[in-house]
Amino acid sequence: KTIDLAVRAIRNGEILVVFPEGGSHDQSFLLPLKAGFAIFQYELFVRHNIQATIQCIGINYFSSHKFRSRVVLNFSEVHRFQSEFDDLSKNKNKKIFISTVLKNVENEILDLKISAPSFSEMINLYFALKILLNEKPDDTINEFKSFQQIVNGYNKLKSLEDVKKLNDDIYSYRQEVRKCNLSYRDVNA
């Protein structure tokens, strides 16, 4: 019955949210993904001729042990898995289709992980990126990739005194912007 409801929802253009790890945890690593969503996608195609799309969401907690702690959501591009569906139409190999979808989704979720040491440092880095970009980019995927590069660089250099001072200066500037009742989104270089 659940599958029938899900098929009906997808046919009606609704969105299903699935958590493929099968649970929540406070570790920084990704738990092994459960195959249920990939099997469901296979069944949708084979039995109902529906090529479902997948959009991954990275959930990054900063104080996962605290109730209502801060969380950042990052969204991937929508994946249509066209080559996988084409291969499935030719070969009908369920195992290969499911393992390929699982691996692609796992890689996408890992790409959405942000490893900023703290929420405040992450906001500082995002604030700096927005100022560097000087406008709202049309391409949020490339903006996110630029942000990941900044975070990765920061993590490698954060122990340097110049980087510590820059982080402190950005934080102070953010506080000044807040005093003006503005958000980092409102600031242009």
Short mmCIF file of N, CA, C and O in Angstrom, two decimals, residues 63-176:
data_model
loop_
_atom_site.label_atom_id
_atom_site.label_comp_id
_atom_site.label_asym_id
_atom_site.label_seq_id
_atom_site.Cartn_x
_atom_site.Cartn_y
_atom_site.Cartn_z
N SER A 63 25.70 21.37 16.28
CA SER A 63 25.60 20.92 17.67
C SER A 63 24.53 19.85 17.70
O SER A 63 23.47 20.05 18.28
N SER A 64 24.82 18.74 17.08
CA SER A 64 23.80 17.72 16.87
C SER A 64 23.23 17.16 18.17
O SER A 64 22.14 16.63 18.18
N HIS A 65 23.96 17.29 19.25
CA HIS A 65 23.50 16.77 20.53
C HIS A 65 22.51 17.70 21.23
O HIS A 65 21.90 17.33 22.21
N LYS A 66 22.36 18.94 20.69
CA LYS A 66 21.45 19.90 21.30
C LYS A 66 20.14 19.96 20.52
O LYS A 66 20.14 19.97 19.29
N PHE A 67 19.04 20.05 21.26
CA PHE A 67 17.74 20.20 20.64
C PHE A 67 17.66 21.57 19.96
O PHE A 67 18.10 22.57 20.51
N ARG A 68 17.13 21.60 18.76
CA ARG A 68 17.00 22.82 17.95
C ARG A 68 18.34 23.50 17.69
O ARG A 68 18.45 24.72 17.68
N SER A 69 19.36 22.70 17.47
CA SER A 69 20.65 23.28 17.14
C SER A 69 20.64 23.75 15.68
O SER A 69 19.73 23.43 14.93
N ARG A 70 21.64 24.48 15.32
CA ARG A 70 21.70 25.02 13.96
C ARG A 70 22.03 23.91 12.97
O ARG A 70 22.84 23.03 13.24
N VAL A 71 21.41 24.02 11.83
CA VAL A 71 21.62 23.05 10.77
C VAL A 71 21.66 23.80 9.45
O VAL A 71 21.01 24.83 9.28
N VAL A 72 22.47 23.30 8.53
CA VAL A 72 22.58 23.90 7.20
C VAL A 72 22.22 22.82 6.19
O VAL A 72 22.73 21.70 6.25
N LEU A 73 21.32 23.16 5.28
CA LEU A 73 20.92 22.25 4.21
C LEU A 73 21.56 22.69 2.91
O LEU A 73 21.50 23.87 2.57
N ASN A 74 22.14 21.76 2.19
CA ASN A 74 22.70 22.04 0.87
C ASN A 74 22.04 21.10 -0.13
O ASN A 74 21.90 19.91 0.13
N PHE A 75 21.66 21.64 -1.27
CA PHE A 75 20.92 20.88 -2.26
C PHE A 75 21.77 20.64 -3.51
O PHE A 75 22.42 21.56 -4.00
N SER A 76 21.71 19.42 -4.01
CA SER A 76 22.42 19.09 -5.24
C SER A 76 21.57 19.49 -6.45
O SER A 76 20.42 19.90 -6.31
N GLU A 77 22.15 19.31 -7.61
CA GLU A 77 21.36 19.43 -8.82
C GLU A 77 20.38 18.26 -8.85
O GLU A 77 20.58 17.24 -8.19
N VAL A 78 19.34 18.38 -9.65
CA VAL A 78 18.39 17.27 -9.81
C VAL A 78 19.02 16.28 -10.79
O VAL A 78 19.49 16.65 -11.86
N HIS A 79 19.04 15.00 -10.39
CA HIS A 79 19.63 13.96 -11.24
C HIS A 79 18.53 13.15 -11.91
O HIS A 79 17.61 12.68 -11.25
N ARG A 80 18.68 12.98 -13.20
CA ARG A 80 17.69 12.22 -13.97
C ARG A 80 18.16 10.79 -14.24
O ARG A 80 17.38 9.97 -14.65
N PHE A 81 19.44 10.50 -14.06
CA PHE A 81 19.99 9.15 -14.25
C PHE A 81 19.64 8.59 -15.62
O PHE A 81 19.32 7.41 -15.75
N GLN A 82 19.69 9.44 -16.66
CA GLN A 82 19.29 9.01 -17.99
C GLN A 82 20.12 7.85 -18.52
O GLN A 82 19.58 6.89 -19.06
N SER A 83 21.44 7.90 -18.34
CA SER A 83 22.27 6.80 -18.86
C SER A 83 21.97 5.49 -18.13
O SER A 83 21.96 4.42 -18.75
N GLU A 84 21.68 5.57 -16.83
CA GLU A 84 21.33 4.37 -16.08
C GLU A 84 20.00 3.78 -16.56
O GLU A 84 19.86 2.57 -16.72
N PHE A 85 19.02 4.67 -16.84
CA PHE A 85 17.74 4.19 -17.36
C PHE A 85 17.91 3.59 -18.75
O PHE A 85 17.30 2.57 -19.08
N ASP A 86 18.75 4.22 -19.58
CA ASP A 86 19.01 3.68 -20.92
C ASP A 86 19.64 2.30 -20.83
O ASP A 86 19.25 1.38 -21.55
N ASP A 87 20.64 2.15 -19.95
CA ASP A 87 21.29 0.85 -19.76
C ASP A 87 20.28 -0.18 -19.26
O ASP A 87 20.28 -1.33 -19.69
N LEU A 88 19.42 0.23 -18.35
CA LEU A 88 18.43 -0.68 -17.79
C LEU A 88 17.46 -1.14 -18.88
O LEU A 88 17.08 -2.30 -18.93
N SER A 89 17.07 -0.23 -19.77
CA SER A 89 16.17 -0.59 -20.87
C SER A 89 16.79 -1.65 -21.77
O SER A 89 16.12 -2.55 -22.25
N LYS A 90 18.10 -1.55 -21.98
CA LYS A 90 18.80 -2.50 -22.85
C LYS A 90 19.09 -3.82 -22.14
O LYS A 90 18.87 -4.89 -22.67
N ASN A 91 19.63 -3.73 -20.93
CA ASN A 91 20.17 -4.92 -20.25
C ASN A 91 19.24 -5.54 -19.22
O ASN A 91 19.42 -6.68 -18.85
N LYS A 92 18.32 -4.76 -18.68
CA LYS A 92 17.41 -5.23 -17.62
C LYS A 92 18.16 -5.77 -16.40
O LYS A 92 17.72 -6.70 -15.75
N ASN A 93 19.34 -5.21 -16.11
CA ASN A 93 20.15 -5.70 -15.00
C ASN A 93 19.85 -4.87 -13.74
O ASN A 93 20.38 -3.78 -13.54
N LYS A 94 19.01 -5.43 -12.91
CA LYS A 94 18.55 -4.75 -11.69
C LYS A 94 19.71 -4.44 -10.75
O LYS A 94 19.80 -3.33 -10.21
N LYS A 95 20.61 -5.40 -10.56
CA LYS A 95 21.71 -5.22 -9.60
C LYS A 95 22.63 -4.06 -10.00
O LYS A 95 23.02 -3.24 -9.16
N ILE A 96 22.98 -4.00 -11.27
CA ILE A 96 23.87 -2.93 -11.74
C ILE A 96 23.18 -1.58 -11.61
O ILE A 96 23.79 -0.60 -11.16
N PHE A 97 21.90 -1.51 -11.98
CA PHE A 97 21.17 -0.25 -11.87
C PHE A 97 21.15 0.24 -10.43
O PHE A 97 21.49 1.38 -10.14
N ILE A 98 20.78 -0.63 -9.50
CA ILE A 98 20.67 -0.24 -8.09
C ILE A 98 22.02 0.15 -7.52
O ILE A 98 22.14 1.18 -6.84
N SER A 99 23.06 -0.62 -7.81
CA SER A 99 24.38 -0.27 -7.26
C SER A 99 24.91 1.03 -7.85
O SER A 99 25.54 1.82 -7.15
N THR A 100 24.63 1.29 -9.13
CA THR A 100 25.07 2.55 -9.75
C THR A 100 24.35 3.74 -9.14
O THR A 100 24.97 4.76 -8.81
N VAL A 101 23.04 3.63 -8.96
CA VAL A 101 22.27 4.73 -8.35
C VAL A 101 22.75 4.96 -6.91
O VAL A 101 22.97 6.09 -6.50
N LEU A 102 22.95 3.89 -6.16
CA LEU A 102 23.44 4.01 -4.78
C LEU A 102 24.77 4.75 -4.74
O LEU A 102 24.97 5.66 -3.93
N LYS A 103 25.71 4.35 -5.58
CA LYS A 103 27.04 4.96 -5.59
C LYS A 103 26.97 6.44 -5.99
O LYS A 103 27.62 7.29 -5.37
N ASN A 104 26.16 6.76 -7.02
CA ASN A 104 26.03 8.15 -7.45
C ASN A 104 25.43 9.03 -6.36
O ASN A 104 25.89 10.15 -6.13
N VAL A 105 24.41 8.52 -5.69
CA VAL A 105 23.78 9.30 -4.62
C VAL A 105 24.73 9.45 -3.43
O VAL A 105 24.85 10.54 -2.86
N GLU A 106 25.43 8.39 -3.09
CA GLU A 106 26.40 8.49 -1.99
C GLU A 106 27.47 9.54 -2.29
O GLU A 106 27.78 10.38 -1.44
N ASN A 107 28.00 9.53 -3.50
CA ASN A 107 29.01 10.53 -3.88
C ASN A 107 28.44 11.93 -3.83
O ASN A 107 29.11 12.88 -3.38
N GLU A 108 27.20 12.09 -4.27
CA GLU A 108 26.57 13.41 -4.26
C GLU A 108 26.38 13.91 -2.84
O GLU A 108 26.64 15.07 -2.53
N ILE A 109 25.93 13.04 -1.95
CA ILE A 109 25.73 13.45 -0.55
C ILE A 109 27.07 13.83 0.08
O ILE A 109 27.17 14.83 0.80
N LEU A 110 28.10 13.06 -0.20
CA LEU A 110 29.44 13.38 0.34
C LEU A 110 29.92 14.73 -0.18
O LEU A 110 30.57 15.48 0.55
N ASP A 111 29.60 15.04 -1.43
CA ASP A 111 30.00 16.33 -2.00
C ASP A 111 29.27 17.50 -1.33
O ASP A 111 29.74 18.63 -1.38
N LEU A 112 28.13 17.24 -0.72
CA LEU A 112 27.35 18.30 -0.09
C LEU A 112 27.78 18.56 1.36
O LEU A 112 27.27 19.47 2.00
N LYS A 113 28.69 17.78 1.85
CA LYS A 113 29.14 17.91 3.24
C LYS A 113 30.01 19.16 3.38
O LYS A 113 30.89 19.41 2.58
N ILE A 114 29.74 19.93 4.40
CA ILE A 114 30.56 21.11 4.71
C ILE A 114 31.27 20.81 6.02
O ILE A 114 30.64 20.42 7.00
N SER A 115 32.56 21.03 6.03
CA SER A 115 33.33 20.68 7.23
C SER A 115 33.90 21.91 7.92
O SER A 115 35.03 21.91 8.37
N ALA A 116 33.11 22.96 8.01
CA ALA A 116 33.54 24.14 8.75
C ALA A 116 33.57 23.77 10.24
O ALA A 116 32.70 23.05 10.72
N PRO A 117 34.58 24.26 10.97
CA PRO A 117 34.72 23.89 12.38
C PRO A 117 33.56 24.32 13.26
O PRO A 117 33.24 23.65 14.23
N SER A 118 32.92 25.44 12.93
CA SER A 118 31.80 25.91 13.75
C SER A 118 30.82 26.65 12.86
O SER A 118 31.14 27.04 11.74
N PHE A 119 29.62 26.85 13.38
CA PHE A 119 28.61 27.57 12.63
C PHE A 119 29.06 29.01 12.38
O PHE A 119 28.91 29.55 11.29
N SER A 120 29.63 29.64 13.39
CA SER A 120 30.09 31.02 13.24
C SER A 120 31.16 31.15 12.15
O SER A 120 31.11 32.06 11.32
N GLU A 121 32.11 30.23 12.15
CA GLU A 121 33.15 30.27 11.11
C GLU A 121 32.55 30.01 9.73
O GLU A 121 32.95 30.64 8.75
N MET A 122 31.56 29.14 9.66
CA MET A 122 30.93 28.87 8.38
C MET A 122 30.22 30.13 7.86
O MET A 122 30.33 30.49 6.70
N ILE A 123 29.50 30.82 8.75
CA ILE A 123 28.81 32.05 8.34
C ILE A 123 29.83 33.11 7.93
O ILE A 123 29.63 33.84 6.95
N ASN A 124 30.94 33.22 8.65
CA ASN A 124 32.00 34.16 8.26
C ASN A 124 32.49 33.86 6.85
O ASN A 124 32.66 34.77 6.04
N LEU A 125 32.72 32.60 6.56
CA LEU A 125 33.23 32.22 5.25
C LEU A 125 32.19 32.49 4.16
O LEU A 125 32.53 32.95 3.07
N TYR A 126 30.93 32.22 4.46
CA TYR A 126 29.89 32.48 3.48
C TYR A 126 29.73 33.98 3.26
O TYR A 126 29.53 34.45 2.14
N PHE A 127 29.84 34.76 4.33
CA PHE A 127 29.78 36.22 4.25
C PHE A 127 30.90 36.72 3.33
O PHE A 127 30.67 37.55 2.45
N ALA A 128 32.10 36.20 3.54
CA ALA A 128 33.23 36.59 2.69
C ALA A 128 32.99 36.21 1.24
O ALA A 128 33.28 36.99 0.32
N LEU A 129 32.43 35.05 0.99
CA LEU A 129 32.14 34.63 -0.38
C LEU A 129 31.15 35.56 -1.04
O LEU A 129 31.33 35.97 -2.19
N LYS A 130 30.08 35.93 -0.32
CA LYS A 130 29.07 36.83 -0.88
C LYS A 130 29.69 38.18 -1.25
O LYS A 130 29.36 38.76 -2.27
N ILE A 131 30.59 38.65 -0.41
CA ILE A 131 31.26 39.92 -0.72
C ILE A 131 32.17 39.75 -1.93
O ILE A 131 32.21 40.60 -2.82
N LEU A 132 32.88 38.63 -1.99
CA LEU A 132 33.76 38.38 -3.14
C LEU A 132 32.98 38.29 -4.44
O LEU A 132 33.41 38.79 -5.48
N LEU A 133 31.81 37.65 -4.40
CA LEU A 133 31.00 37.49 -5.60
C LEU A 133 30.33 38.80 -6.00
O LEU A 133 29.99 39.00 -7.16
N ASN A 134 30.09 39.67 -5.00
CA ASN A 134 29.57 41.01 -5.20
C ASN A 134 28.15 41.05 -5.77
O ASN A 134 27.65 42.09 -6.11
N GLU A 135 27.52 39.94 -5.95
CA GLU A 135 26.14 39.92 -6.42
C GLU A 135 25.60 38.52 -6.19
O GLU A 135 26.33 37.59 -5.90
N LYS A 136 24.33 38.37 -6.35
CA LYS A 136 23.73 37.04 -6.21
C LYS A 136 23.94 36.29 -7.52
O LYS A 136 23.42 36.70 -8.56
N PRO A 137 24.71 35.23 -7.51
CA PRO A 137 24.94 34.50 -8.75
C PRO A 137 23.70 33.74 -9.19
O PRO A 137 22.86 33.37 -8.38
N ASP A 138 23.59 33.55 -10.50
CA ASP A 138 22.47 32.78 -11.04
C ASP A 138 22.67 31.30 -10.82
O ASP A 138 21.73 30.53 -10.82
N ASP A 139 23.91 30.89 -10.64
CA ASP A 139 24.24 29.47 -10.57
C ASP A 139 24.58 29.08 -9.13
O ASP A 139 25.73 29.20 -8.71
N THR A 140 23.60 28.64 -8.38
CA THR A 140 23.84 28.32 -6.97
C THR A 140 24.72 27.09 -6.80
O THR A 140 25.40 26.97 -5.79
N ILE A 141 24.74 26.19 -7.79
CA ILE A 141 25.60 25.01 -7.70
C ILE A 141 27.07 25.46 -7.74
O ILE A 141 27.88 25.03 -6.92
N ASN A 142 27.43 26.35 -8.66
CA ASN A 142 28.81 26.85 -8.71
C ASN A 142 29.14 27.69 -7.48
O ASN A 142 30.26 27.67 -7.01
N GLU A 143 28.17 28.42 -6.96
CA GLU A 143 28.40 29.18 -5.74
C GLU A 143 28.72 28.21 -4.60
O GLU A 143 29.64 28.44 -3.82
N PHE A 144 27.98 27.12 -4.51
CA PHE A 144 28.23 26.14 -3.45
C PHE A 144 29.61 25.52 -3.61
O PHE A 144 30.33 25.34 -2.63
N LYS A 145 30.01 25.22 -4.84
CA LYS A 145 31.33 24.63 -5.07
C LYS A 145 32.42 25.63 -4.68
O LYS A 145 33.43 25.24 -4.10
N SER A 146 32.21 26.91 -4.99
CA SER A 146 33.17 27.93 -4.57
C SER A 146 33.24 27.99 -3.05
O SER A 146 34.32 28.12 -2.46
N PHE A 147 32.08 27.89 -2.41
CA PHE A 147 32.03 27.92 -0.96
C PHE A 147 32.78 26.73 -0.37
O PHE A 147 33.55 26.87 0.58
N GLN A 148 32.59 25.55 -0.94
CA GLN A 148 33.32 24.37 -0.47
C GLN A 148 34.83 24.58 -0.59
O GLN A 148 35.58 24.20 0.30
N GLN A 149 35.27 25.18 -1.69
CA GLN A 149 36.70 25.43 -1.87
C GLN A 149 37.22 26.39 -0.80
O GLN A 149 38.30 26.19 -0.26
N ILE A 150 36.44 27.42 -0.50
CA ILE A 150 36.85 28.37 0.54
C ILE A 150 36.93 27.66 1.90
O ILE A 150 37.89 27.84 2.64
N VAL A 151 35.93 26.84 2.21
CA VAL A 151 35.93 26.12 3.49
C VAL A 151 37.13 25.17 3.56
O VAL A 151 37.82 25.11 4.58
N ASN A 152 37.38 24.45 2.49
CA ASN A 152 38.52 23.52 2.47
C ASN A 152 39.84 24.26 2.66
O ASN A 152 40.71 23.82 3.42
N GLY A 153 40.00 25.40 1.97
CA GLY A 153 41.21 26.20 2.13
C GLY A 153 41.34 26.74 3.55
O GLY A 153 42.43 26.72 4.15
N TYR A 154 40.21 27.20 4.09
CA TYR A 154 40.22 27.71 5.46
C TYR A 154 40.64 26.61 6.44
O TYR A 154 41.45 26.86 7.34
N ASN A 155 40.10 25.42 6.27
CA ASN A 155 40.44 24.33 7.18
C ASN A 155 41.93 24.00 7.15
O ASN A 155 42.51 23.62 8.17
N LYS A 156 42.57 24.17 6.01
CA LYS A 156 44.00 23.90 5.90
C LYS A 156 44.84 25.01 6.51
O LYS A 156 45.95 24.77 6.99
N LEU A 157 44.33 26.25 6.49
CA LEU A 157 45.14 27.40 6.89
C LEU A 157 44.68 28.07 8.19
O LEU A 157 45.28 29.05 8.62
N LYS A 158 43.64 27.55 8.84
CA LYS A 158 43.03 28.24 9.98
C LYS A 158 43.95 28.45 11.18
O LYS A 158 43.69 29.30 12.02
N SER A 159 45.04 27.71 11.26
CA SER A 159 45.95 27.89 12.40
C SER A 159 46.93 29.05 12.17
O SER A 159 47.60 29.47 13.11
N LEU A 160 47.01 29.58 10.97
CA LEU A 160 47.89 30.72 10.70
C LEU A 160 47.32 31.99 11.34
O LEU A 160 46.10 32.22 11.31
N GLU A 161 48.20 32.81 11.89
CA GLU A 161 47.77 34.03 12.58
C GLU A 161 47.00 34.97 11.65
O GLU A 161 46.00 35.56 12.07
N ASP A 162 47.44 35.11 10.39
CA ASP A 162 46.75 35.99 9.45
C ASP A 162 45.32 35.51 9.20
O ASP A 162 44.39 36.32 9.08
N VAL A 163 45.14 34.22 9.12
CA VAL A 163 43.81 33.66 8.87
C VAL A 163 42.93 33.82 10.11
O VAL A 163 41.75 34.15 10.00
N LYS A 164 43.51 33.63 11.29
CA LYS A 164 42.75 33.86 12.53
C LYS A 164 42.29 35.31 12.61
O LYS A 164 41.14 35.59 12.96
N LYS A 165 43.20 36.23 12.28
CA LYS A 165 42.85 37.65 12.31
C LYS A 165 41.77 37.97 11.29
O LYS A 165 40.82 38.70 11.57
N LEU A 166 41.89 37.42 10.09
CA LEU A 166 40.88 37.64 9.06
C LEU A 166 39.52 37.13 9.53
O LEU A 166 38.49 37.81 9.37
N ASN A 167 39.49 35.97 10.14
CA ASN A 167 38.23 35.41 10.67
C ASN A 167 37.64 36.35 11.72
O ASN A 167 36.43 36.63 11.70
N ASP A 168 38.48 36.85 12.62
CA ASP A 168 38.01 37.79 13.65
C ASP A 168 37.49 39.08 13.02
O ASP A 168 36.47 39.63 13.45
N ASP A 169 38.20 39.56 12.00
CA ASP A 169 37.78 40.80 11.33
C ASP A 169 36.43 40.61 10.62
O ASP A 169 35.58 41.50 10.65
N ILE A 170 36.27 39.48 9.98
CA ILE A 170 34.99 39.21 9.30
C ILE A 170 33.87 39.14 10.33
O ILE A 170 32.79 39.69 10.13
N TYR A 171 34.13 38.48 11.45
CA TYR A 171 33.12 38.39 12.51
C TYR A 171 32.75 39.80 13.00
O TYR A 171 31.56 40.12 13.15
N SER A 172 33.74 40.64 13.23
CA SER A 172 33.47 42.02 13.69
C SER A 172 32.66 42.79 12.65
O SER A 172 31.72 43.52 13.00
N TYR A 173 33.00 42.62 11.38
CA TYR A 173 32.27 43.29 10.31
C TYR A 173 30.82 42.79 10.27
O TYR A 173 29.89 43.59 10.12
N ARG A 174 30.62 41.49 10.45
CA ARG A 174 29.26 40.94 10.48
C ARG A 174 28.45 41.58 11.60
O ARG A 174 27.26 41.87 11.45
N GLN A 175 29.09 41.78 12.76
CA GLN A 175 28.39 42.38 13.89
C GLN A 175 27.99 43.83 13.57
O GLN A 175 26.91 44.28 13.94
N GLU A 176 28.88 44.55 12.89
CA GLU A 176 28.56 45.93 12.48
C GLU A 176 27.38 45.95 11.51
O GLU A 176 26.51 46.81 11.60
#
